[in-house]
Amino acid sequence: GESVGLHLPTLSVQEGDNSIINCAYSNSASDYFIWYKQESGKGPQFIIDIRSNMDKRQGQRVTVLLNKTVKHLSLQIAATQPGDSAVYFCAESLYGQNFVFGPGTRLSVLP
Amino acid sequence: EAQVTQNPRYLITVTGKKLTVTCSQNMNHEYMSWYRQDPGLGLRQIYYSMNVEVTDKGDVPEGYKVSRKEKRNFPLILESPSPNQTSLYFCAIGRDGNSPLHFGNGTRLTVT
């Protein structure tokens, strides 16, 4: 697999538990945020997005929370499955310019 | 479904030998972009394009060129590659600059 995750923080969770992955973003003016999942040997895959006029958005088994006061984004994964094991990135942008990606978190699902 | 095709998937070359990494899309999206991914540094944008004949620098454009002569293609050109350009490269597309990006599967480049 690719070596992009060598220096990443790791979150380990039991299969079936809920996972919470956190991200601190840098620009208080950013108005669009995305979570991506990257599996070994593949490109990042879109999971869910949220605009700055929202605090929460839900998808299938995933929820994104946005706290603009402290510039914090979180991704909640319900009933974590082995297939959720991957590296997760948040990304921010302002007015459609230049997405800036966070460093990523490796999620490891334990059987 | 959005498809982003990068070629080659793996490339080993020597310092100074010009190379091109191709990227094509099947979605007629306006926005295309190149990123490099390095351990500890995450994804960094090299160049992006909002439409045909419109390209702009990202965060790390030095040593790279791009062109957008037609909507579906966005090649990344390294005129004189150096070892510090050894990296994993991703092409990404979006409906516009304010939409989710869809990524290709990457090109692993090694410059010796």
mmCIF file of C-alpha atoms in Angstrom:
data_model
loop_
_atom_site.group_PDB
_atom_site.id
_atom_site.type_symbol
_atom_site.label_atom_id
_atom_site.label_comp_id
_atom_site.label_asym_id
_atom_site.label_seq_id
_atom_site.Cartn_x
_atom_site.Cartn_y
_atom_site.Cartn_z
ATOM 1 C CA GLY A 1 0.000 0.000 0.000
ATOM 2 C CA GLU A 2 0.970 3.668 -0.140
ATOM 3 C CA SER A 3 3.054 5.160 2.617
ATOM 4 C CA VAL A 4 1.121 8.387 3.034
ATOM 5 C CA GLY A 5 -0.093 7.456 6.513
ATOM 6 C CA LEU A 6 3.284 6.961 8.189
ATOM 7 C CA HIS A 7 3.010 9.875 10.604
ATOM 8 C CA LEU A 8 -0.726 10.013 11.183
ATOM 9 C CA PRO A 9 -2.576 9.883 14.489
ATOM 10 C CA THR A 10 -4.513 6.655 14.784
ATOM 11 C CA LEU A 11 -7.948 6.013 16.195
ATOM 12 C CA SER A 12 -8.709 2.404 17.081
ATOM 13 C CA VAL A 13 -12.306 1.328 17.654
ATOM 14 C CA GLN A 14 -14.100 -1.947 18.152
ATOM 15 C CA GLU A 15 -16.289 -3.166 15.340
ATOM 16 C CA GLY A 16 -19.834 -2.040 15.983
ATOM 17 C CA ASP A 17 -18.864 0.942 18.124
ATOM 18 C CA ASN A 18 -19.266 4.534 17.009
ATOM 19 C CA SER A 19 -16.223 6.470 15.798
ATOM 20 C CA ILE A 20 -15.560 10.172 16.135
ATOM 21 C CA ILE A 21 -12.804 11.724 14.053
ATOM 22 C CA ASN A 22 -11.864 15.319 14.747
ATOM 23 C CA CYS A 23 -10.360 18.057 12.639
ATOM 24 C CA ALA A 24 -9.243 21.583 13.465
ATOM 25 C CA TYR A 25 -9.435 23.847 10.446
ATOM 26 C CA SER A 26 -7.316 26.906 9.916
ATOM 27 C CA ASN A 27 -9.358 29.699 8.333
ATOM 28 C CA SER A 28 -12.271 31.144 10.263
ATOM 29 C CA ALA A 29 -13.658 32.509 6.986
ATOM 30 C CA SER A 30 -13.831 29.106 5.255
ATOM 31 C CA ASP A 31 -17.336 28.434 4.070
ATOM 32 C CA TYR A 32 -17.259 24.877 2.757
ATOM 33 C CA PHE A 33 -15.985 21.693 4.389
ATOM 34 C CA ILE A 34 -15.625 18.127 3.170
ATOM 35 C CA TRP A 35 -14.668 14.804 4.694
ATOM 36 C CA TYR A 36 -12.768 12.312 2.584
ATOM 37 C CA LYS A 37 -11.838 8.662 3.099
ATOM 38 C CA GLN A 38 -8.668 7.245 1.603
ATOM 39 C CA GLU A 39 -8.020 3.534 1.402
ATOM 40 C CA SER A 40 -4.617 2.111 0.674
ATOM 41 C CA GLY A 41 -3.676 2.456 -2.981
ATOM 42 C CA LYS A 42 -6.620 4.673 -3.848
ATOM 43 C CA GLY A 43 -7.443 8.317 -4.162
ATOM 44 C CA PRO A 44 -9.490 10.164 -1.534
ATOM 45 C CA GLN A 45 -13.208 9.395 -1.739
ATOM 46 C CA PHE A 46 -15.908 11.931 -0.880
ATOM 47 C CA ILE A 47 -17.928 11.057 2.234
ATOM 48 C CA ILE A 48 -19.956 14.088 3.233
ATOM 49 C CA ASP A 49 -19.826 17.870 3.044
ATOM 50 C CA ILE A 50 -21.236 20.824 4.973
ATOM 51 C CA ARG A 51 -21.564 24.543 4.312
ATOM 52 C CA SER A 52 -20.767 27.152 6.928
ATOM 53 C CA ASN A 53 -24.428 28.081 7.347
ATOM 54 C CA MET A 54 -25.077 24.663 8.893
ATOM 55 C CA ASP A 55 -23.978 23.035 12.159
ATOM 56 C CA LYS A 56 -24.815 19.443 11.388
ATOM 57 C CA ARG A 57 -25.439 17.233 8.409
ATOM 58 C CA GLN A 58 -26.261 13.561 8.291
ATOM 59 C CA GLY A 59 -25.655 10.924 5.695
ATOM 60 C CA GLN A 60 -25.848 7.178 5.705
ATOM 61 C CA ARG A 61 -24.137 6.099 8.961
ATOM 62 C CA VAL A 62 -22.140 9.344 9.011
ATOM 63 C CA THR A 63 -22.714 12.720 10.611
ATOM 64 C CA VAL A 64 -20.610 15.833 10.264
ATOM 65 C CA LEU A 65 -20.635 18.496 12.958
ATOM 66 C CA LEU A 66 -19.288 22.006 12.453
ATOM 67 C CA ASN A 67 -18.355 24.287 15.332
ATOM 68 C CA LYS A 68 -17.343 27.614 13.834
ATOM 69 C CA THR A 69 -16.637 29.173 17.223
ATOM 70 C CA VAL A 70 -13.637 26.949 17.783
ATOM 71 C CA LYS A 71 -12.951 26.096 14.123
ATOM 72 C CA HIS A 72 -13.650 22.429 14.672
ATOM 73 C CA LEU A 73 -15.095 19.774 12.423
ATOM 74 C CA SER A 74 -15.950 16.218 13.400
ATOM 75 C CA LEU A 75 -17.021 13.106 11.556
ATOM 76 C CA GLN A 76 -19.104 10.550 13.395
ATOM 77 C CA ILE A 77 -19.400 7.047 11.985
ATOM 78 C CA ALA A 78 -22.119 4.881 13.471
ATOM 79 C CA ALA A 79 -21.676 1.136 13.956
ATOM 80 C CA THR A 80 -18.137 1.128 12.599
ATOM 81 C CA GLN A 81 -17.362 -1.731 10.237
ATOM 82 C CA PRO A 82 -14.064 -3.272 9.075
ATOM 83 C CA GLY A 83 -14.575 -1.596 5.703
ATOM 84 C CA ASP A 84 -14.376 1.778 7.432
ATOM 85 C CA SER A 85 -10.680 1.253 8.157
ATOM 86 C CA ALA A 86 -8.903 3.980 6.204
ATOM 87 C CA VAL A 87 -7.336 7.403 6.504
ATOM 88 C CA TYR A 88 -9.846 10.234 6.898
ATOM 89 C CA PHE A 89 -9.166 13.826 5.825
ATOM 90 C CA CYS A 90 -11.078 17.005 6.331
ATOM 91 C CA ALA A 91 -10.809 19.797 3.761
ATOM 92 C CA GLU A 92 -11.833 23.458 3.885
ATOM 93 C CA SER A 93 -12.279 26.074 1.202
ATOM 94 C CA LEU A 94 -13.286 29.689 0.849
ATOM 95 C CA TYR A 95 -15.404 30.947 -2.052
ATOM 96 C CA GLY A 96 -14.498 27.891 -4.087
ATOM 97 C CA GLN A 97 -10.793 28.581 -4.025
ATOM 98 C CA ASN A 98 -8.066 26.108 -3.254
ATOM 99 C CA PHE A 99 -9.173 23.331 -0.937
ATOM 100 C CA VAL A 100 -6.852 22.974 2.058
ATOM 101 C CA PHE A 101 -6.612 19.485 3.498
ATOM 102 C CA GLY A 102 -5.962 18.476 7.082
ATOM 103 C CA PRO A 103 -3.190 15.991 7.919
ATOM 104 C CA GLY A 104 -5.564 13.045 8.277
ATOM 105 C CA THR A 105 -6.421 10.437 10.895
ATOM 106 C CA ARG A 106 -6.041 6.712 10.466
ATOM 107 C CA LEU A 107 -9.073 4.745 11.617
ATOM 108 C CA SER A 108 -8.377 1.165 12.611
ATOM 109 C CA VAL A 109 -11.364 -1.096 13.253
ATOM 110 C CA LEU A 110 -10.664 -3.953 15.646
ATOM 111 C CA PRO A 111 -12.569 -7.236 15.290
ATOM 112 C CA GLU B 1 -20.295 8.106 -11.950
ATOM 113 C CA ALA B 2 -17.366 10.476 -12.076
ATOM 114 C CA GLN B 3 -14.281 8.885 -13.529
ATOM 115 C CA VAL B 4 -10.823 10.428 -13.322
ATOM 116 C CA THR B 5 -8.134 8.568 -15.221
ATOM 117 C CA GLN B 6 -4.482 9.167 -14.499
ATOM 118 C CA ASN B 7 -1.567 7.692 -16.398
ATOM 119 C CA PRO B 8 0.823 6.241 -15.675
ATOM 120 C CA ARG B 9 0.064 4.686 -12.309
ATOM 121 C CA TYR B 10 3.742 4.274 -11.484
ATOM 122 C CA LEU B 11 6.726 6.086 -12.960
ATOM 123 C CA ILE B 12 10.414 5.928 -12.187
ATOM 124 C CA THR B 13 12.626 8.455 -13.929
ATOM 125 C CA VAL B 14 15.929 10.264 -13.606
ATOM 126 C CA THR B 15 16.680 13.852 -12.713
ATOM 127 C CA GLY B 16 16.166 16.269 -15.586
ATOM 128 C CA LYS B 17 14.203 14.004 -17.914
ATOM 129 C CA LYS B 18 10.974 15.732 -18.868
ATOM 130 C CA LEU B 19 7.796 13.849 -18.123
ATOM 131 C CA THR B 20 4.047 14.296 -18.358
ATOM 132 C CA VAL B 21 1.367 12.744 -16.202
ATOM 133 C CA THR B 22 -1.979 12.724 -17.936
ATOM 134 C CA CYS B 23 -5.395 13.240 -16.399
ATOM 135 C CA SER B 24 -8.705 12.894 -18.164
ATOM 136 C CA GLN B 25 -12.308 13.047 -16.970
ATOM 137 C CA ASN B 26 -15.623 11.783 -18.270
ATOM 138 C CA MET B 27 -17.912 14.270 -16.505
ATOM 139 C CA ASN B 28 -17.463 17.488 -18.473
ATOM 140 C CA HIS B 29 -16.609 19.200 -15.168
ATOM 141 C CA GLU B 30 -15.137 22.665 -15.292
ATOM 142 C CA TYR B 31 -12.803 22.346 -12.322
ATOM 143 C CA MET B 32 -9.650 20.218 -12.428
ATOM 144 C CA SER B 33 -6.733 20.200 -10.042
ATOM 145 C CA TRP B 34 -3.450 18.472 -9.239
ATOM 146 C CA TYR B 35 -2.283 17.555 -5.734
ATOM 147 C CA ARG B 36 0.778 15.895 -4.338
ATOM 148 C CA GLN B 37 0.640 13.798 -1.204
ATOM 149 C CA ASP B 38 3.657 13.320 1.046
ATOM 150 C CA PRO B 39 4.000 11.662 4.463
ATOM 151 C CA GLY B 40 3.562 14.212 7.223
ATOM 152 C CA LEU B 41 2.534 16.948 4.796
ATOM 153 C CA GLY B 42 -0.809 15.680 3.571
ATOM 154 C CA LEU B 43 -2.372 16.765 0.284
ATOM 155 C CA ARG B 44 -1.053 19.979 -1.209
ATOM 156 C CA GLN B 45 -2.419 21.648 -4.288
ATOM 157 C CA ILE B 46 -0.047 22.212 -7.199
ATOM 158 C CA TYR B 47 -2.230 23.835 -9.859
ATOM 159 C CA TYR B 48 -5.898 24.098 -10.615
ATOM 160 C CA SER B 49 -8.059 25.085 -13.548
ATOM 161 C CA MET B 50 -11.513 26.617 -13.444
ATOM 162 C CA ASN B 51 -12.109 26.132 -17.168
ATOM 163 C CA VAL B 52 -10.457 25.716 -20.549
ATOM 164 C CA GLU B 53 -7.395 27.946 -20.936
ATOM 165 C CA VAL B 54 -7.728 29.100 -17.299
ATOM 166 C CA THR B 55 -5.099 27.819 -14.863
ATOM 167 C CA ASP B 56 -3.885 29.076 -11.489
ATOM 168 C CA LYS B 57 -1.141 28.219 -9.059
ATOM 169 C CA GLY B 58 -1.901 26.311 -5.912
ATOM 170 C CA ASP B 59 0.291 26.095 -2.855
ATOM 171 C CA VAL B 60 3.294 24.288 -4.363
ATOM 172 C CA PRO B 61 3.538 25.125 -8.090
ATOM 173 C CA GLU B 62 7.322 25.390 -8.375
ATOM 174 C CA GLY B 63 8.787 22.904 -10.839
ATOM 175 C CA TYR B 64 5.453 22.068 -12.440
ATOM 176 C CA LYS B 65 3.455 23.189 -15.450
ATOM 177 C CA VAL B 66 -0.083 22.411 -16.533
ATOM 178 C CA SER B 67 -2.260 23.072 -19.534
ATOM 179 C CA ARG B 68 -5.998 23.034 -20.153
ATOM 180 C CA LYS B 69 -6.452 23.088 -23.880
ATOM 181 C CA GLU B 70 -9.638 21.058 -23.721
ATOM 182 C CA LYS B 71 -12.135 20.470 -20.978
ATOM 183 C CA ARG B 72 -11.539 16.773 -20.380
ATOM 184 C CA ASN B 73 -7.732 16.793 -20.091
ATOM 185 C CA PHE B 74 -5.401 18.409 -17.587
ATOM 186 C CA PRO B 75 -1.821 17.128 -17.939
ATOM 187 C CA LEU B 76 0.852 17.779 -15.329
ATOM 188 C CA ILE B 77 4.264 18.505 -16.809
ATOM 189 C CA LEU B 78 7.606 18.283 -15.051
ATOM 190 C CA GLU B 79 10.101 19.945 -17.394
ATOM 191 C CA SER B 80 13.149 18.988 -15.333
ATOM 192 C CA PRO B 81 12.197 16.621 -12.509
ATOM 193 C CA SER B 82 14.221 16.589 -9.329
ATOM 194 C CA PRO B 83 14.319 14.070 -6.456
ATOM 195 C CA ASN B 84 12.220 16.356 -4.233
ATOM 196 C CA GLN B 85 9.369 15.815 -6.665
ATOM 197 C CA THR B 86 9.233 12.167 -5.718
ATOM 198 C CA SER B 87 5.692 11.898 -4.450
ATOM 199 C CA LEU B 88 2.200 10.518 -4.925
ATOM 200 C CA TYR B 89 0.218 12.698 -7.329
ATOM 201 C CA PHE B 90 -3.540 12.982 -7.600
ATOM 202 C CA CYS B 91 -5.715 14.623 -10.192
ATOM 203 C CA ALA B 92 -9.132 15.775 -9.000
ATOM 204 C CA ILE B 93 -12.219 17.154 -10.700
ATOM 205 C CA GLY B 94 -15.240 19.098 -9.514
ATOM 206 C CA ARG B 95 -18.422 20.473 -11.031
ATOM 207 C CA ASP B 96 -17.069 23.857 -10.041
ATOM 208 C CA GLY B 97 -14.639 25.176 -7.452
ATOM 209 C CA ASN B 98 -17.211 24.910 -4.682
ATOM 210 C CA SER B 99 -18.256 21.280 -5.049
ATOM 211 C CA PRO B 100 -16.854 17.967 -3.816
ATOM 212 C CA LEU B 101 -13.749 16.822 -5.588
ATOM 213 C CA HIS B 102 -13.490 13.411 -7.215
ATOM 214 C CA PHE B 103 -9.988 12.015 -7.263
ATOM 215 C CA GLY B 104 -8.112 9.699 -9.555
ATOM 216 C CA ASN B 105 -6.253 6.709 -8.144
ATOM 217 C CA GLY B 106 -2.905 8.442 -8.135
ATOM 218 C CA THR B 107 0.463 8.340 -9.844
ATOM 219 C CA ARG B 108 3.456 7.262 -7.818
ATOM 220 C CA LEU B 109 6.481 9.152 -9.162
ATOM 221 C CA THR B 110 10.062 8.396 -8.181
ATOM 222 C CA VAL B 111 12.851 10.669 -9.404
ATOM 223 C CA THR B 112 16.368 9.338 -8.890
#
